[in-house]
mmCIF file of C-alpha atoms and ligand atoms in Angstrom:
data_model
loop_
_atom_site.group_PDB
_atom_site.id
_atom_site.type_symbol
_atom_site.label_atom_id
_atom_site.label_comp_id
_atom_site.label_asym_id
_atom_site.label_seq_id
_atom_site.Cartn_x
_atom_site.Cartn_y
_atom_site.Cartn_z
ATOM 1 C CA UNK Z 178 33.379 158.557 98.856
ATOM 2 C CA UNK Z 179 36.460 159.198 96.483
ATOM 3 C CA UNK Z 180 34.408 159.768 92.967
ATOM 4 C CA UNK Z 181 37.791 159.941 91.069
ATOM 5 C CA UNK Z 182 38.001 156.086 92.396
ATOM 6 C CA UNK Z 183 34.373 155.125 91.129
ATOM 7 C CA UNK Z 184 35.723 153.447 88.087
ATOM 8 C CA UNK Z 185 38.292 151.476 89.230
ATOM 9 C CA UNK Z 186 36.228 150.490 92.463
ATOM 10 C CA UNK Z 187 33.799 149.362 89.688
ATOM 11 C CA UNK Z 188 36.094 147.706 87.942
ATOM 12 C CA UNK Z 189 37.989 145.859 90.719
ATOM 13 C CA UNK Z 190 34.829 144.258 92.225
ATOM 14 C CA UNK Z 191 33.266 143.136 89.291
ATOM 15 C CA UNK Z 192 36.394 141.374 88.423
ATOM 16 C CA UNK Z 193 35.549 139.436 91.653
ATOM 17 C CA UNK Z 194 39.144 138.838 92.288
ATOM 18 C CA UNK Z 195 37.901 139.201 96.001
ATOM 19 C CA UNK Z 196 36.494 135.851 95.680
ATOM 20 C CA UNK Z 197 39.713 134.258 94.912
ATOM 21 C CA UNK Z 198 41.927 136.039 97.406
ATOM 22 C CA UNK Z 199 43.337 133.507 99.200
ATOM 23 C CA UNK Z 200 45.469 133.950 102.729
ATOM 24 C CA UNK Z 201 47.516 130.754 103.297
ATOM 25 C CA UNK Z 202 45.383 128.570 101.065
ATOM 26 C CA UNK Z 203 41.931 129.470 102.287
ATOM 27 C CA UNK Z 204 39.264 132.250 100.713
ATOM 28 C CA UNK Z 205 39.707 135.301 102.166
ATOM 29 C CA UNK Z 206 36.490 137.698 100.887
ATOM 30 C CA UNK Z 207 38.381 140.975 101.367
ATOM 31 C CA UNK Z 208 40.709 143.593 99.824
ATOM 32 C CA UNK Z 209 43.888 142.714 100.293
ATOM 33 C CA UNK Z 210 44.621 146.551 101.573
ATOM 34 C CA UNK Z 211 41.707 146.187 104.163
ATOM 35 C CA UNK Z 212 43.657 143.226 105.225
ATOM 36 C CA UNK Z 213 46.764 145.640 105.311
ATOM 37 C CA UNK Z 214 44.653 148.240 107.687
ATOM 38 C CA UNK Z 215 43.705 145.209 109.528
ATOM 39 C CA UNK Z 216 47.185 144.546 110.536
ATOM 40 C CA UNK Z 217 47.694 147.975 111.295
ATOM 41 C CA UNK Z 218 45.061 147.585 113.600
ATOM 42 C CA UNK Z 219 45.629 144.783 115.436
ATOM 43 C CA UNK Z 220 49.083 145.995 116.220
ATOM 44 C CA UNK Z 221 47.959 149.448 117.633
ATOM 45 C CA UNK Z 222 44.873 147.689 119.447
ATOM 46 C CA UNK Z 223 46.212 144.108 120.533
ATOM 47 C CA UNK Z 224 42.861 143.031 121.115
ATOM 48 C CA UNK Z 225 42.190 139.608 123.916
ATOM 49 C CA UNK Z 226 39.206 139.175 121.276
ATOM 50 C CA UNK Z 227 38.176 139.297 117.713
ATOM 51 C CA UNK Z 228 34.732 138.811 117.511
ATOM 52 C CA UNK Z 229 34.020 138.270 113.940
ATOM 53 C CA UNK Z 230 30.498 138.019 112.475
ATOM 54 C CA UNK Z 231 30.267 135.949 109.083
ATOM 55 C CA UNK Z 232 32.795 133.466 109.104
ATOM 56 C CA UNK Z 233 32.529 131.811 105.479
ATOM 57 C CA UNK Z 234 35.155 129.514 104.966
ATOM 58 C CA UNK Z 235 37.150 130.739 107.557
ATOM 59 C CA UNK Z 236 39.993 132.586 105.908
ATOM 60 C CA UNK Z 237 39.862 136.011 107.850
ATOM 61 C CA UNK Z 238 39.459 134.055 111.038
ATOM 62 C CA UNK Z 239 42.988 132.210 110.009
ATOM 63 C CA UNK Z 240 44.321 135.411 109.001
ATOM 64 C CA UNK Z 241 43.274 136.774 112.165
ATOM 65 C CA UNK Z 242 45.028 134.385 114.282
ATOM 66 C CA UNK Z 243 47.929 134.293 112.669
ATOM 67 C CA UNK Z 244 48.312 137.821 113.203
ATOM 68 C CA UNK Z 245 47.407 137.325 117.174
ATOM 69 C CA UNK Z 246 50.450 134.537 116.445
ATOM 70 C CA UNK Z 247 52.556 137.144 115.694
ATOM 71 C CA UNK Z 248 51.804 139.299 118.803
ATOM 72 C CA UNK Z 249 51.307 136.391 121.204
ATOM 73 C CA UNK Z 250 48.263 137.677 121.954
ATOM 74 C CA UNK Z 251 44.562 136.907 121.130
ATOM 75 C CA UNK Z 252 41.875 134.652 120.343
ATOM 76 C CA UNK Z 253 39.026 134.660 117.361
ATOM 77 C CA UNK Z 254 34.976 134.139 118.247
ATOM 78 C CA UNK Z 255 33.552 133.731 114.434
ATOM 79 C CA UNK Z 256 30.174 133.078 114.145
ATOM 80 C CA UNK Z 257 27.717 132.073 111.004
ATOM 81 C CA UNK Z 258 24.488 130.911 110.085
ATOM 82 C CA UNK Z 259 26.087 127.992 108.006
ATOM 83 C CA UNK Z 260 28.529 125.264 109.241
ATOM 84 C CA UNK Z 261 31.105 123.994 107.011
ATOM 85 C CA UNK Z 262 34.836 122.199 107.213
ATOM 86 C CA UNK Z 263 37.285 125.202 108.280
ATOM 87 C CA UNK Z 264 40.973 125.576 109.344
ATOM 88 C CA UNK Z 265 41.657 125.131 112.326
ATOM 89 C CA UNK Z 266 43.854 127.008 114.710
ATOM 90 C CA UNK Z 267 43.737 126.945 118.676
ATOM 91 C CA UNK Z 268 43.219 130.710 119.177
ATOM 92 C CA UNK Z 269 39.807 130.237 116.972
ATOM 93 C CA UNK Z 270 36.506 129.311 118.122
ATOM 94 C CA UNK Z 271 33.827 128.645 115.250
ATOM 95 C CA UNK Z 272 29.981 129.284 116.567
ATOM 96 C CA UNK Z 273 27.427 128.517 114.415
ATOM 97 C CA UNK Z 274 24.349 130.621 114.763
ATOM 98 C CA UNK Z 275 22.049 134.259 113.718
ATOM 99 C CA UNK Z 276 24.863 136.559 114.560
ATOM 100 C CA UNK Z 277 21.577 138.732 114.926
ATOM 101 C CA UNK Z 278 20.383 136.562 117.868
ATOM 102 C CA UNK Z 279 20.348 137.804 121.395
ATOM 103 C CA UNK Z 280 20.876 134.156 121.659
ATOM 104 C CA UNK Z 281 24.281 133.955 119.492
ATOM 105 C CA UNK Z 282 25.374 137.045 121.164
ATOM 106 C CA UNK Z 283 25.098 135.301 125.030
ATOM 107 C CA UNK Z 284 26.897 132.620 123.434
ATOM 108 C CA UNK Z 285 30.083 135.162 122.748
ATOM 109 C CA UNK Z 286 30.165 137.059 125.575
ATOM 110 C CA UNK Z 287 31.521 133.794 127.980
ATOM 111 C CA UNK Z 288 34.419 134.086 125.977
ATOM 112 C CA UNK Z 289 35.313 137.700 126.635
ATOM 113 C CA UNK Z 290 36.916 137.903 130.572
ATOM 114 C CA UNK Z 291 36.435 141.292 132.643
ATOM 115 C CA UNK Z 292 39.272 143.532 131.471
ATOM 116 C CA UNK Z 293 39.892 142.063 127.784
ATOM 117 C CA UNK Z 294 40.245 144.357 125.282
ATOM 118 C CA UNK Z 295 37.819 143.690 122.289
ATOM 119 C CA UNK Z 296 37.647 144.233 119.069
ATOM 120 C CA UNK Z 297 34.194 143.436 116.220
ATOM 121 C CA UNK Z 298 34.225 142.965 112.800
ATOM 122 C CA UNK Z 299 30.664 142.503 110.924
ATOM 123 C CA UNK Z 300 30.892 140.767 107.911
ATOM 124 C CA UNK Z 301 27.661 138.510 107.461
ATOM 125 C CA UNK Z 302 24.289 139.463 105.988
ATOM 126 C CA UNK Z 303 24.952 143.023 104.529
ATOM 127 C CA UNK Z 304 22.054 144.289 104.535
ATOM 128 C CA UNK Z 305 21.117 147.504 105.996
ATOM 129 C CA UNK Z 306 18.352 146.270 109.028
ATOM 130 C CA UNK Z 307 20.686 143.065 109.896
ATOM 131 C CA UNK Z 308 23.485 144.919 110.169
ATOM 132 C CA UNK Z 309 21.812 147.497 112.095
ATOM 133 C CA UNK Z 310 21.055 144.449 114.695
ATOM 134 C CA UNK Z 311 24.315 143.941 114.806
ATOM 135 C CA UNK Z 312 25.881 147.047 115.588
ATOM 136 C CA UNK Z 313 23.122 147.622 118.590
ATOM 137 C CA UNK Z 314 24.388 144.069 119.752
ATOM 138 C CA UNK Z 315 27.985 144.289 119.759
ATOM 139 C CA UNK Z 316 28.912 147.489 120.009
ATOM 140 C CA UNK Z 317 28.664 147.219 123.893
ATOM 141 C CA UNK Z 318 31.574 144.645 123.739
ATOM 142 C CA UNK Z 319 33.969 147.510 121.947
ATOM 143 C CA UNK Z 320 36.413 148.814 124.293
ATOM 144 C CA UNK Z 321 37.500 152.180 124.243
ATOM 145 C CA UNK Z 322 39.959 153.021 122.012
ATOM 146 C CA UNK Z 323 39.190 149.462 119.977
ATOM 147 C CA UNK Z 324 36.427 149.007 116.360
ATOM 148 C CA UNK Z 325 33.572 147.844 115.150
ATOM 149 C CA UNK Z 326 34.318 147.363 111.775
ATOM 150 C CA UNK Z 327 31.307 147.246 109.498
ATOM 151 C CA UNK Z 328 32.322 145.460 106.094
ATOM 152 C CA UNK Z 329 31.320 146.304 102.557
ATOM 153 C CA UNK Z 330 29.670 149.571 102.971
ATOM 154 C CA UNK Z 331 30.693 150.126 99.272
ATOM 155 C CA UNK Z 332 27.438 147.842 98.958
ATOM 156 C CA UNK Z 333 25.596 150.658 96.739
ATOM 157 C CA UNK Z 334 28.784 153.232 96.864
ATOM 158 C CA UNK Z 335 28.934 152.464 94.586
ATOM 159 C CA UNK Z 336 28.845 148.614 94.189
ATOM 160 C CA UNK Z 337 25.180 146.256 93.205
ATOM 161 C CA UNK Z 338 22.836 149.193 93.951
ATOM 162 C CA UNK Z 339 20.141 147.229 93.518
ATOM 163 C CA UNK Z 340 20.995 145.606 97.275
ATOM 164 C CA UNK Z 341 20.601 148.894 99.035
ATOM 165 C CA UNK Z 342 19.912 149.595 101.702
ATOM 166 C CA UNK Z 343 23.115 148.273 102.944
ATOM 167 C CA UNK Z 344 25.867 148.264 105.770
ATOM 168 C CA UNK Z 345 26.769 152.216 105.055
ATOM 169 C CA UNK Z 346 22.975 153.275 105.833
ATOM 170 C CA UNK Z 347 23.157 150.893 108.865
ATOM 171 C CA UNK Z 348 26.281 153.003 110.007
ATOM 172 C CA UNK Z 349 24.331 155.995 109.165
ATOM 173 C CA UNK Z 350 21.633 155.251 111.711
ATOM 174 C CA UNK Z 351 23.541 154.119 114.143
ATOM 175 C CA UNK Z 352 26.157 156.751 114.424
ATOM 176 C CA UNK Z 353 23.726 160.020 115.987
ATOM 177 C CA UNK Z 354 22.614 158.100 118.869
ATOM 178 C CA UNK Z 355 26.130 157.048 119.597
ATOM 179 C CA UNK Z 356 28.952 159.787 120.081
ATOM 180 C CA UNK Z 357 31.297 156.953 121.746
ATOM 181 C CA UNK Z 358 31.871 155.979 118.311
ATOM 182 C CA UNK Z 359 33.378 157.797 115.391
ATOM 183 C CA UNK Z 360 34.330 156.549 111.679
ATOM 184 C CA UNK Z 361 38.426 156.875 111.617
ATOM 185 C CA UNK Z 362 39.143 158.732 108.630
ATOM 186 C CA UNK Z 363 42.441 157.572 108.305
ATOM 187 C CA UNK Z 364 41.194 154.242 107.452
ATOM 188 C CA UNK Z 365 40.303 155.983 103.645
ATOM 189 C CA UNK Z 366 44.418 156.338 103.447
ATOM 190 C CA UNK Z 367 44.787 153.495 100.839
ATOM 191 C CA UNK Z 368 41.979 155.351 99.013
ATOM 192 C CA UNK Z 369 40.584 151.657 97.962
ATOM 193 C CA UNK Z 370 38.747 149.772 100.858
ATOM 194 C CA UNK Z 371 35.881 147.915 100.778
ATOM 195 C CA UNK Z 372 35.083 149.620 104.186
ATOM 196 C CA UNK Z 373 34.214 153.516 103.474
ATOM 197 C CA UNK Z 374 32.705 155.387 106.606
ATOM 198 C CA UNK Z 375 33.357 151.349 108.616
ATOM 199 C CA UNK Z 376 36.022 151.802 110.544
ATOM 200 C CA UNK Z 377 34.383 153.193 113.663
ATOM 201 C CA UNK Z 378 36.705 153.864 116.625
ATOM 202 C CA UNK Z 379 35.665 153.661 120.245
ATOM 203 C CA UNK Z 380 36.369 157.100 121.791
ATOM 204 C CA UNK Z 381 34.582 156.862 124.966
HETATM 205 C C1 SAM T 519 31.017 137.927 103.197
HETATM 206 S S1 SAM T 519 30.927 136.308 103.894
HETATM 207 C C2 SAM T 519 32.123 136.408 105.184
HETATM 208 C C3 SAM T 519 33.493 136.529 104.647
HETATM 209 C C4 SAM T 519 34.612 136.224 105.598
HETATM 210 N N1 SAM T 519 34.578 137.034 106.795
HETATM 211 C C5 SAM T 519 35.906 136.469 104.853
HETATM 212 O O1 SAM T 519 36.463 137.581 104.959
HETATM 213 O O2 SAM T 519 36.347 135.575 104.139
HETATM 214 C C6 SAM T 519 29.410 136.373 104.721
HETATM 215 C C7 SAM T 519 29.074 135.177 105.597
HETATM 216 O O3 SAM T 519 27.985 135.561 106.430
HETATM 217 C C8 SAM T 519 27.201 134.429 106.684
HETATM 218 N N2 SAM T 519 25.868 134.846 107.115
HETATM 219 C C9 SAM T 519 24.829 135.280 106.374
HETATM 220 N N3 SAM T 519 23.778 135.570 107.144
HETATM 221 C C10 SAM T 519 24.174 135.338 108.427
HETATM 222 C C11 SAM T 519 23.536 135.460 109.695
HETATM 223 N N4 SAM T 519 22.272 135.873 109.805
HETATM 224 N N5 SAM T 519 24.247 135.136 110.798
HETATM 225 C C12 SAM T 519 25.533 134.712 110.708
HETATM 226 N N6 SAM T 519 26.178 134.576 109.529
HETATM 227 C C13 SAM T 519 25.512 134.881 108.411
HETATM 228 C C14 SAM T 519 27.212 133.665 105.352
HETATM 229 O O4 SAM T 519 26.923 132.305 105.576
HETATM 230 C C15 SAM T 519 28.619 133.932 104.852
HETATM 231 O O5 SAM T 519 29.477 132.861 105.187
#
């Protein structure tokens, strides 16, 4: 995306300081300025619902909700394939399950009422054909003006080639066959995300 940045992106991942990013005590596996545009986010959107796939140990959810705190407004849906002890908050719901399962995805949708505005984040199996699933599942929850965020799509751009093909080449096929969505540019401001070409806006 930014080739001037190729060094340093390669430099800052494979320091793996991602993996001890902490938000209030609890792993957060992000960049701390996707966290930043996250906020921004949330502010502009005030979503009723997160819908977060790949929970881990639950520090984005926390983070999450603590930023719905702030708004008075909002509740997290996080969902993974692996249950473990988490934080716990009252605006977040932990489902364990496929977040590729038709299954896991009629267990979300009670949770969203007629009217809510919603808002997706996938950030569990990164490769290209799960994440793929994904996007053809949830995107129909988006609401207009709202995101799907797809995480690490700097899986092979330029980070661990060897696990291509990843969540960028899932956004790539997903994209032509659907115009309501576009990737929001202005979401490359901080020039280092760990989200390139993910941030994809809900137009109509
Ligand atoms: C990158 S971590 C999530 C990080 C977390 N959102 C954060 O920011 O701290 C990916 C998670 O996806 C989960 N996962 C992997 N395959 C999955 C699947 N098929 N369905 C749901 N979750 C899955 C893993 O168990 C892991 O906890």
């Amino acid at each position: 995306m930014f080739d001037f940045m190729t060094p340093f992106y390669l430099h800052y991942y494979n320091s793996h300081a991602w993996m001890d990013t902490y938000w209030m005590g609890h792993p957060v596996y992000k960049c701390p300025l996707d966290l930043f545009l996250y906020q921004e986010i949330l502010f502009s959107v005030k979503p009723d619902v997160i819908v977060e796939c790949g929970t881990n140990q639950g520090g984005s959810a926390l983070y999450l909700a603590h930023m719905c705190d702030l708004m008075n407004k909002g509740r997290i849906v996080t969902v993974d394939i692996v249950e473990v002890e988490r934080p716990k908050h009252d605006r977040i719901t932990y489902l364990t399950g496929d977040s590729a399962s038709v299954d896991t995805l009629n267990r979300v949708k009670p949770f969203i009422n007629p009217g809510d505005v919603v808002l997706v984040i996938l950030d569990s199996d990164h490769t290209e054909q799960h994440v793929y699933k994904e996007l053809m599942l949830y995107h129909q929850l988006v609401t207009v003006g709202s995101y799907i965020i797809v995480e690490d799509t700097i899986v092979g751009h330029p980070v661990i080639p060897e696990l291509l093909p990843g969540p960028m080449e899932a956004v790539g096929r997903f994209l032509p066959d659907h115009g309501e969505f576009i990737i929001d540019m202005n979401k490359h401001k901080f020039h280092l995300t760990f989200n390139p070409n993910g941030y994809l806006l809900r137009v109509k």
